[in-house]
Coordinates of C-alpha atoms and ligand atoms in Angstrom, one line a residue:
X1 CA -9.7 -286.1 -78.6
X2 CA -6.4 -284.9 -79.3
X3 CA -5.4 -281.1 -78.1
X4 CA -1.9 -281.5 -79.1
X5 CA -3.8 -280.8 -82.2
X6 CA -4.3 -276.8 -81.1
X7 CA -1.3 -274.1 -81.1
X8 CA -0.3 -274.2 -77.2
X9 CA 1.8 -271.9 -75.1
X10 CA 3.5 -273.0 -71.9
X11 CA 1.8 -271.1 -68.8
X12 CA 1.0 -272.6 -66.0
X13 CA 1.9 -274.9 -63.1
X14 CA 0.5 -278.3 -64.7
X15 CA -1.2 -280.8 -63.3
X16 CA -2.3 -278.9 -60.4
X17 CA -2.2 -280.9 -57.1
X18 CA -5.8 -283.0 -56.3
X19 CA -6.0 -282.9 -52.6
X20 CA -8.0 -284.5 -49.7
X21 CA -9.7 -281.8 -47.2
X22 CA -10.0 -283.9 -44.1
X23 CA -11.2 -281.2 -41.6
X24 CA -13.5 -279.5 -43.7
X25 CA -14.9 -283.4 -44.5
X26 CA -14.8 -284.0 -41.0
X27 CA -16.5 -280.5 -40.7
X28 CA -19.5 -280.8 -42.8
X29 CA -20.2 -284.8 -42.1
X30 CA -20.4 -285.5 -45.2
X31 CA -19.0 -286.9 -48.5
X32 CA -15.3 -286.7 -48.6
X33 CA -13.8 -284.0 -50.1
X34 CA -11.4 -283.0 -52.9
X35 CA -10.2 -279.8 -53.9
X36 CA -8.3 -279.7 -57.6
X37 CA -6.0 -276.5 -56.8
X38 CA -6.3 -274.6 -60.2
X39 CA -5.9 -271.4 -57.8
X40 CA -2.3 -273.0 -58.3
X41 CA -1.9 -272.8 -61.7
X42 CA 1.3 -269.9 -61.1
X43 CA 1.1 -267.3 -63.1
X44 CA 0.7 -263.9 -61.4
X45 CA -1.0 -265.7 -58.4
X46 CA -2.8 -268.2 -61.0
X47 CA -6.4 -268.8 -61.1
X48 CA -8.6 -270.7 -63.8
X49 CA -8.0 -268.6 -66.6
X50 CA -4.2 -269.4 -67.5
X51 CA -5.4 -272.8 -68.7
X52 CA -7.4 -270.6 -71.3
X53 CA -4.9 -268.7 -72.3
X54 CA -2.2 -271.1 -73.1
X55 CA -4.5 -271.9 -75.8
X56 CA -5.5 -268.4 -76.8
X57 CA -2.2 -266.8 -76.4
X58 CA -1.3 -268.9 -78.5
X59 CA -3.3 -268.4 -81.8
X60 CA -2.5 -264.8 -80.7
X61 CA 0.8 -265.8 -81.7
X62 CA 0.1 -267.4 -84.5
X63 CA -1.8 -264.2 -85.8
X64 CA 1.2 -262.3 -85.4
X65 CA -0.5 -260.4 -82.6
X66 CA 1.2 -257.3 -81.2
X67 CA -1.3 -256.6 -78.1
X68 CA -4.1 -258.7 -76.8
X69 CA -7.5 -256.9 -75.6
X70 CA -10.1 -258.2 -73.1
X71 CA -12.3 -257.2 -71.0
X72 CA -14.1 -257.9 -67.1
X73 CA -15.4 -256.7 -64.5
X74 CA -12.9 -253.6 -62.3
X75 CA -11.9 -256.9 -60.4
X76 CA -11.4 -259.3 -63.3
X77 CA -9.0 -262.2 -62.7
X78 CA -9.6 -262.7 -66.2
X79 CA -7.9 -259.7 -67.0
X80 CA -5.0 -259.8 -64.0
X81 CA -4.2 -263.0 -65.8
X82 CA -4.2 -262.4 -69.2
X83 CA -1.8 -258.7 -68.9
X84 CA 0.7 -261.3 -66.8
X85 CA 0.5 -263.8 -69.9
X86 CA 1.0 -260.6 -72.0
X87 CA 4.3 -259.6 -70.2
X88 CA 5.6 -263.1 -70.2
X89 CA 5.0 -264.0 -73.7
X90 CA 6.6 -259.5 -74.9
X91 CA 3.0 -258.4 -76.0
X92 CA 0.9 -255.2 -74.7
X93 CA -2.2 -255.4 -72.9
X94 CA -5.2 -253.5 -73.2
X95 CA -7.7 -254.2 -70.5
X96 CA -11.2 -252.9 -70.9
X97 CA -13.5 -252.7 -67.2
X98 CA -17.0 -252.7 -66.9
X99 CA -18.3 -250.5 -63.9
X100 CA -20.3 -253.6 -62.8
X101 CA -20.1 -253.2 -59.2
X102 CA -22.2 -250.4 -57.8
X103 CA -20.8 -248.5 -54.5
X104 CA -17.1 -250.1 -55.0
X105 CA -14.7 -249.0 -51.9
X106 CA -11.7 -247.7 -52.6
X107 CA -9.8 -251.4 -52.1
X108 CA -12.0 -252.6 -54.9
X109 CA -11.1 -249.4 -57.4
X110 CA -7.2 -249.6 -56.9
X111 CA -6.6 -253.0 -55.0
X112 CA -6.5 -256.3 -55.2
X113 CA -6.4 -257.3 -58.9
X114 CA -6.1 -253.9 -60.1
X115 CA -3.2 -252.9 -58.8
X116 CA -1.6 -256.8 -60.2
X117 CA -2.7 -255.0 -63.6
X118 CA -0.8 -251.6 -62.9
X119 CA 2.1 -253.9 -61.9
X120 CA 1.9 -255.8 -65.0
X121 CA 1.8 -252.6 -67.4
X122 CA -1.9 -253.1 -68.7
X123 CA -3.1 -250.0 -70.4
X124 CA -6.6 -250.0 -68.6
X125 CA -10.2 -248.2 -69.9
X126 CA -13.0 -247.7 -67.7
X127 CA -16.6 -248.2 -69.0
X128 CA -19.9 -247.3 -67.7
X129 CA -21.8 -250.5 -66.6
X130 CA -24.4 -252.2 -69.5
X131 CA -21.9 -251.3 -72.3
X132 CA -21.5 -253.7 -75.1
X133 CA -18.2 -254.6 -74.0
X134 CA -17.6 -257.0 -77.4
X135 CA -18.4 -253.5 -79.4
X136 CA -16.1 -251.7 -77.0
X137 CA -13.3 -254.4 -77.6
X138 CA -13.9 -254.1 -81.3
X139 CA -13.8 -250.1 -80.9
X140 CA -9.8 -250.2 -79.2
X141 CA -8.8 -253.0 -81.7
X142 CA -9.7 -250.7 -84.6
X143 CA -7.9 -248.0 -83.4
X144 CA -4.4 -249.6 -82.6
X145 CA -5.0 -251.3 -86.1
X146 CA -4.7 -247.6 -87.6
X147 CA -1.7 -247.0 -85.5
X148 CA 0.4 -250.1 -86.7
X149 CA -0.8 -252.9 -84.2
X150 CA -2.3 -256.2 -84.8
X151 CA -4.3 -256.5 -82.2
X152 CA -5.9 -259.7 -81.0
X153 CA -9.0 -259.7 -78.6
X154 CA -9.9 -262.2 -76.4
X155 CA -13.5 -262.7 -74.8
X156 CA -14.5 -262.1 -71.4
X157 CA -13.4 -264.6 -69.6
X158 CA -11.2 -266.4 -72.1
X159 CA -14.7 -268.1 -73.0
X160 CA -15.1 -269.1 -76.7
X161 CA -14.3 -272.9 -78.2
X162 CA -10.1 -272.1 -77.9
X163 CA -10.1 -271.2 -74.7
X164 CA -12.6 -273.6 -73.4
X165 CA -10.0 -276.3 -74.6
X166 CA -7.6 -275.5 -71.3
X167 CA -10.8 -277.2 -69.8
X168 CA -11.0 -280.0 -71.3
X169 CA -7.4 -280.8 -70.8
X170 CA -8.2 -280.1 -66.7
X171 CA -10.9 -282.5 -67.8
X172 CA -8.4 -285.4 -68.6
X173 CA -6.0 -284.5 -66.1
X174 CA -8.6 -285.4 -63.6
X175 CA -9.3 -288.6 -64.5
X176 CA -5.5 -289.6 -64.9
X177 CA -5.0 -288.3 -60.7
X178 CA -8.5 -290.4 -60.0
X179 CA -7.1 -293.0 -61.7
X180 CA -3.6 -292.9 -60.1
X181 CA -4.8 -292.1 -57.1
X182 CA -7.6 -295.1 -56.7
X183 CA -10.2 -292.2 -56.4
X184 CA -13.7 -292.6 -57.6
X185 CA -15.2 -289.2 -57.8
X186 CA -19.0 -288.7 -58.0
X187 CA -19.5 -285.7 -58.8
X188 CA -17.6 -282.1 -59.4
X189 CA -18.2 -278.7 -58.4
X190 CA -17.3 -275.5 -59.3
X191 CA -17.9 -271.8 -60.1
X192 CA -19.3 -270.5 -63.4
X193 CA -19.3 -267.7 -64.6
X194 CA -18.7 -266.5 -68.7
X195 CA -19.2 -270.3 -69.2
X196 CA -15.8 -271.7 -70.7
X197 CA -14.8 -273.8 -67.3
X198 CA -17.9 -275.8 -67.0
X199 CA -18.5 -276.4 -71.2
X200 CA -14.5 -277.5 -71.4
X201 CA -14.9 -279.7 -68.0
X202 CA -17.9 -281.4 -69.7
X203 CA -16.6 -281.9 -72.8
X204 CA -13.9 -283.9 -71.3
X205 CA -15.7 -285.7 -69.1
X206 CA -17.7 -286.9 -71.5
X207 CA -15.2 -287.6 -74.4
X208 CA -13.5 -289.8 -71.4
X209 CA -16.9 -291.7 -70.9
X210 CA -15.8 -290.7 -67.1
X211 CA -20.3 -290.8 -66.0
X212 CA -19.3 -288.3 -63.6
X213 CA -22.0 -285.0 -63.4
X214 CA -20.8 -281.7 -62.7
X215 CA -22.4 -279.0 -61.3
X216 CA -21.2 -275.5 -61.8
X217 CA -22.5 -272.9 -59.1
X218 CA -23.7 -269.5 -60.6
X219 CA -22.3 -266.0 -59.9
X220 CA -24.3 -264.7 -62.1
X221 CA -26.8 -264.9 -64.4
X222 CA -30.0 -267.1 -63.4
X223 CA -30.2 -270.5 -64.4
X224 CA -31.9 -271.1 -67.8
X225 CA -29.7 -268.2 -69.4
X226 CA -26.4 -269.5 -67.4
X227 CA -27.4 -273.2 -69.0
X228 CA -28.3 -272.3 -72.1
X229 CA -25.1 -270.0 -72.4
X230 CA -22.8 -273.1 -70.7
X231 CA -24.7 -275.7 -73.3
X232 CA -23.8 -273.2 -76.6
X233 CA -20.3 -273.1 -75.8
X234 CA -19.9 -277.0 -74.9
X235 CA -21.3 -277.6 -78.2
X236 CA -19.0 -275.9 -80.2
X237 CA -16.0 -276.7 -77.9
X238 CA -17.1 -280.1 -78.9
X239 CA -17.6 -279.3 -83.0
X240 CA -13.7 -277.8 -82.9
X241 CA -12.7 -281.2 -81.4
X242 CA -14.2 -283.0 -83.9
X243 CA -16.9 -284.6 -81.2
X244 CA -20.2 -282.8 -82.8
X245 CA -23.4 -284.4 -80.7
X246 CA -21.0 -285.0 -77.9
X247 CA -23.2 -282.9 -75.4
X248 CA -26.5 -282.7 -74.5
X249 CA -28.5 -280.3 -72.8
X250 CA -29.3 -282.3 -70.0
X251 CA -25.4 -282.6 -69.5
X252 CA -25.1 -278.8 -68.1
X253 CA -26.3 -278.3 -64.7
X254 CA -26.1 -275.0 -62.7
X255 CA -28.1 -274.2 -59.8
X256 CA -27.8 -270.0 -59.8
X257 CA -29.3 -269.7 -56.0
X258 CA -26.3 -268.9 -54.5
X259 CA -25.7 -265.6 -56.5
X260 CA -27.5 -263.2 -53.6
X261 CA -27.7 -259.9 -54.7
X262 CA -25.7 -259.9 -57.5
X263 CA -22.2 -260.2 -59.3
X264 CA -19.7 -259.7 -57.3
X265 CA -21.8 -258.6 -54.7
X266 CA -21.0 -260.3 -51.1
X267 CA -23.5 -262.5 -49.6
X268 CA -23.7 -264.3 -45.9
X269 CA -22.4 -268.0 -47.0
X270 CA -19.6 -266.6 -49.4
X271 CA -18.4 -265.2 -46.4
X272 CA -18.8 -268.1 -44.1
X273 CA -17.5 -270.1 -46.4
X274 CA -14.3 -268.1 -47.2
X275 CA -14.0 -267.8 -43.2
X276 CA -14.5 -271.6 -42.7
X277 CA -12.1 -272.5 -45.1
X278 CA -9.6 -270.2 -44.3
X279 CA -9.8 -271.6 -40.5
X280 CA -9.8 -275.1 -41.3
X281 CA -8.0 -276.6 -44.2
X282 CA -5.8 -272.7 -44.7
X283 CA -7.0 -272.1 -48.1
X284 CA -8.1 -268.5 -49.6
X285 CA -11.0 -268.8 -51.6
X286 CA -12.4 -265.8 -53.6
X287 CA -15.9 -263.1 -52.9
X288 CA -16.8 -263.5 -56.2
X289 CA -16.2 -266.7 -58.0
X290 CA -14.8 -269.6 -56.0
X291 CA -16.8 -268.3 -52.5
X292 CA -20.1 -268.1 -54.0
X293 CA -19.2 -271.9 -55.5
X294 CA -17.9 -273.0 -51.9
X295 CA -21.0 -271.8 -50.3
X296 CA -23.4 -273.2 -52.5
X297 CA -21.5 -277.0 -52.1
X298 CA -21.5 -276.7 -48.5
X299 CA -25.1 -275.6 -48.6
X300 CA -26.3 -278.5 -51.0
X301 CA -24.3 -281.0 -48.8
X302 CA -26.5 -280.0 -45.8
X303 CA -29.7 -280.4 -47.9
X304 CA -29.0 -283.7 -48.9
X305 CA -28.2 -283.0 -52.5
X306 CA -25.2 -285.2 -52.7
X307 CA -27.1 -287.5 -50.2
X308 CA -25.5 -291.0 -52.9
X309 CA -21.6 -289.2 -53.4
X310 CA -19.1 -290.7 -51.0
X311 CA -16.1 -288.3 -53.4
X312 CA -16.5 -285.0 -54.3
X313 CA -14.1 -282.9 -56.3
X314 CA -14.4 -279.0 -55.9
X315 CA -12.4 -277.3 -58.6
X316 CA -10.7 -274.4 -56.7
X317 CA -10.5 -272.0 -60.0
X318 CA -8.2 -269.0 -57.7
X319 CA -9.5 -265.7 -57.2
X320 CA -7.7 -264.9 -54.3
X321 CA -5.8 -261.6 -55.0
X322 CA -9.6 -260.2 -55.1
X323 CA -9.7 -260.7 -51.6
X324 CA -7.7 -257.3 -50.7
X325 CA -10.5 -255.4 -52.8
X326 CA -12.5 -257.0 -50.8
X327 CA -11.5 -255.9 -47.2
X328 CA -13.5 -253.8 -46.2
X329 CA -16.9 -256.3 -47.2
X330 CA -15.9 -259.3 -45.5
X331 CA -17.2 -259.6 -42.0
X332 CA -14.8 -261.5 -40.2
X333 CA -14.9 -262.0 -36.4
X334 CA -11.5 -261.5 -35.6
X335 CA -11.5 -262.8 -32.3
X336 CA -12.9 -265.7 -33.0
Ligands
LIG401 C1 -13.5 -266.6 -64.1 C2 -13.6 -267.3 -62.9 C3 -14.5 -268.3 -62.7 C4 -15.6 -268.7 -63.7 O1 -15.0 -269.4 -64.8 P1 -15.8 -269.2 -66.2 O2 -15.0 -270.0 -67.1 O3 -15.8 -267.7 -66.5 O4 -17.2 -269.7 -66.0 C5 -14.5 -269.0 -61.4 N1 -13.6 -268.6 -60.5 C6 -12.7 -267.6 -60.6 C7 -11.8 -267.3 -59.5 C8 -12.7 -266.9 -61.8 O5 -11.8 -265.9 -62.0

C-alpha cells in the first residue's frame, strides 16, 4: 500500500500528536485513554478534512483546476477547510450550503465557520434543505465552465476513494506512534459522518494487519444506511489501492444512537461531554461531529462496551470553530 503513489499537496501539521488523557481516564474509571489530535492538523484552525484534501487538491491541480466547488451543511468544516486550502494553494472557492439546520440563531448563520469562509474569500450559495446538492454542484461547475473556468468539485465532505486516502495514511501513522510509543491500542473511536474518515481508517488498519476494530459514532444517518454508505466507500478506497477484497462488511461498525434529534442538532451528552472535556483535560471538542463522537465513547464506556480494552484511541477530527455558532445552544453552568 503505497500512497506516494497519489498526486499529494502539502497541508497540514503531520503526524498529529497521540496523547494520553489522564484525568478524563481517571474520570470515567475506565480504559486508558488516547486522543489522536487531528483537530491539530493547522490549516485555518485544522480539523479532519485537510488530510482529504492534500490528496484532492491535488488532482485538482493536476486537472488544471481554476476553482474548486463543494458543498455542507451552513456550518461545514468541510467547507471552512477546503476555501483555506483554496487560498493557500491561488484557486477560487465556491462553497454551496445546505439549509440543514432548522431554527439556526444568528451565531450559526454568520459565526463560527461561516465567518472563517467570508475571511477566506469563498463565494458562498445558499440552498433550501433536501436539495440534490451533487446536481447543485454540477449546476455552478457548468456555469463557470462557460465563463472560462475549470472548475473542479469536490464531494461533501471530501468523501470519495482520493480523499479517503488522507485516512489511510492517519491509518499508518497510528500504528508507527503505537509502535514507538510501546502502545497497544484496542480499539478506536471516532465521529462519522459523509463516511471517508472511518472507510480510509479501516482500510489502513487492515492493509497493516493492525486486528484493531474501530467504531465510528454516527451524527447522522441511522445505522444500516451509515454502514452500508462507510462499507461502499472502503471498498473502493481499497480497489484504487490496489487491495480489492481487503474489506468486509463486518469490518464497518457504527452505532448511530448518539445522533438525538438530528444533524447538527444539540443533544444532553454532546453537551456534557464538550463541558467535561473542556474542564478536565482543556480540549474544545465540536456540537456536531467530534461531541456527539465523545458522548457516545463516554456513554459506551459506562455500559461496559469496552469492558476487554485497557487503550483506547479517540480520533479528535477538530470542529471547534463551530463552537461560536453554537453559543447560544450550549448549556453551560457557568458557575460551576
Ligand atoms: C466531517 C467531520 C467528521 C466526519 O468525518 P467524515 O469523514 O465526514 O465521516 C467528524 N468530525 C468533524 C469535526 C468533521 O468536520
Amino acid at each position: 500500500m503505497l500512497l506516494s503513489r497519489f498526486s499529494r499537496v502539502s497541508l497540514a501539521h503531520l503526524p498529529t500528536p497521540l496523547e494520553f488523557l489522564p484525568r478524563l481516564t481517571r474520570h470515567l474509571g475506565g480504559p486508558d485513554i488516547y486522543v489522536k489530535r487531528d483537530d491539530c492538523t493547522g490549516l485555518g484552525t485544522g480539523g479532519n478534512k485537510t488530510r482529504k484534501l492534500e490528496f484532492l487538491m491535488a488532482e485538482a491541480l493536476d486537472k488544471k483546476a481554476t476553482v474548486v466547488i463543494t458543498q455542507g451543511a451552513v456550518q461545514s468544516n468541510h467547507a471552512r477547510q477546503t476555501v483555506a486550502a483554496a487560498c493557500k494553494l491561488g484557486l477560487k472557492c465556491e462553497l454551496i450550503f445546505e439549509k440543514r439546520v432548522g431554527d439556526a440563531t444568528e451565531p450559526y448563520l454568520k459565526s463560527g465557520n461561516v465567518f472563517l469562509d467570508h475571511l477566506f474569500g469563498a463565494n458562498i450559495r445558499e440552498v433550501e434543505k433536501g436539495t440534490d446538492m451533487d446536481a447543485a454542484m454540477q449546476t455552478v461547475a457548468d456555469e463557470l465552465s462557460l465563463s472560462g473556468e475549470t472548475p473542479y468539485i469536490i464531494p461533501g465532505g471530501g468523501s470519495n476513494p482520493i480523499g479517503a486516502l488522507g485516512y489511510v495514511d492517519c491509518a499508518l501513522e497510528l500504528i508507527v506512534q503505537a509502535n514507538k510509543q510501546n502502545l497497544v491500542i484496542d480499539h478506536v473511536v471516532h465521529a462519522t459522518g459523509s463516511a471517508g474518515t472511518q472507510a480510509g481508517l479501516i482500510v489502513g488498519l487492515k492493509a497493516m494487519h493492525s486486528g484493531i476494530p474501530l467504531l465510528g459514532i454516527g451524527v447522522n444517518a441511522a445505522r444500516t444506511e451509515q454502514e452500508e454508505k462507510v462499507y461502499k466507500l472502503a471498498c473502493s478506497t481499497a480497489d484504487l489501492l490496489g487491495a480489492p477484497g481487503l474489506i468486509e462488511r463486518g469490518d464497518i461498525v457504527a452505532n448511530c444512537d448518539y445522533v438525538g434529534d438530528g444533524y447538527g442538532v444539540p443533544t444532553k451528552g454532546m453537551n456534557d461531554a464538550i463541558l467535561l472535556l473542556a474542564r478536565l483535560e482543556g480540549l474544545l471538542f465540536d456540537p456536531v461531529y467530534s461531541g456527539k463522537g465523545l458522548a457516545g465513547m463516554i456513554d459506551l464506556i459506562s455500559s461496559g462496551y469496552f469492558q476487554d480494552a485497557k487503550n483506547i484511541v479517540f480520533v479528535h477530527t477538530g470542529g471547534a470553530a463551530g463552537l461560536f455558532a453554537y453559543r447560544d445552544r450550549l448549556s453551560m453552568d457557568l458557575d460551576s
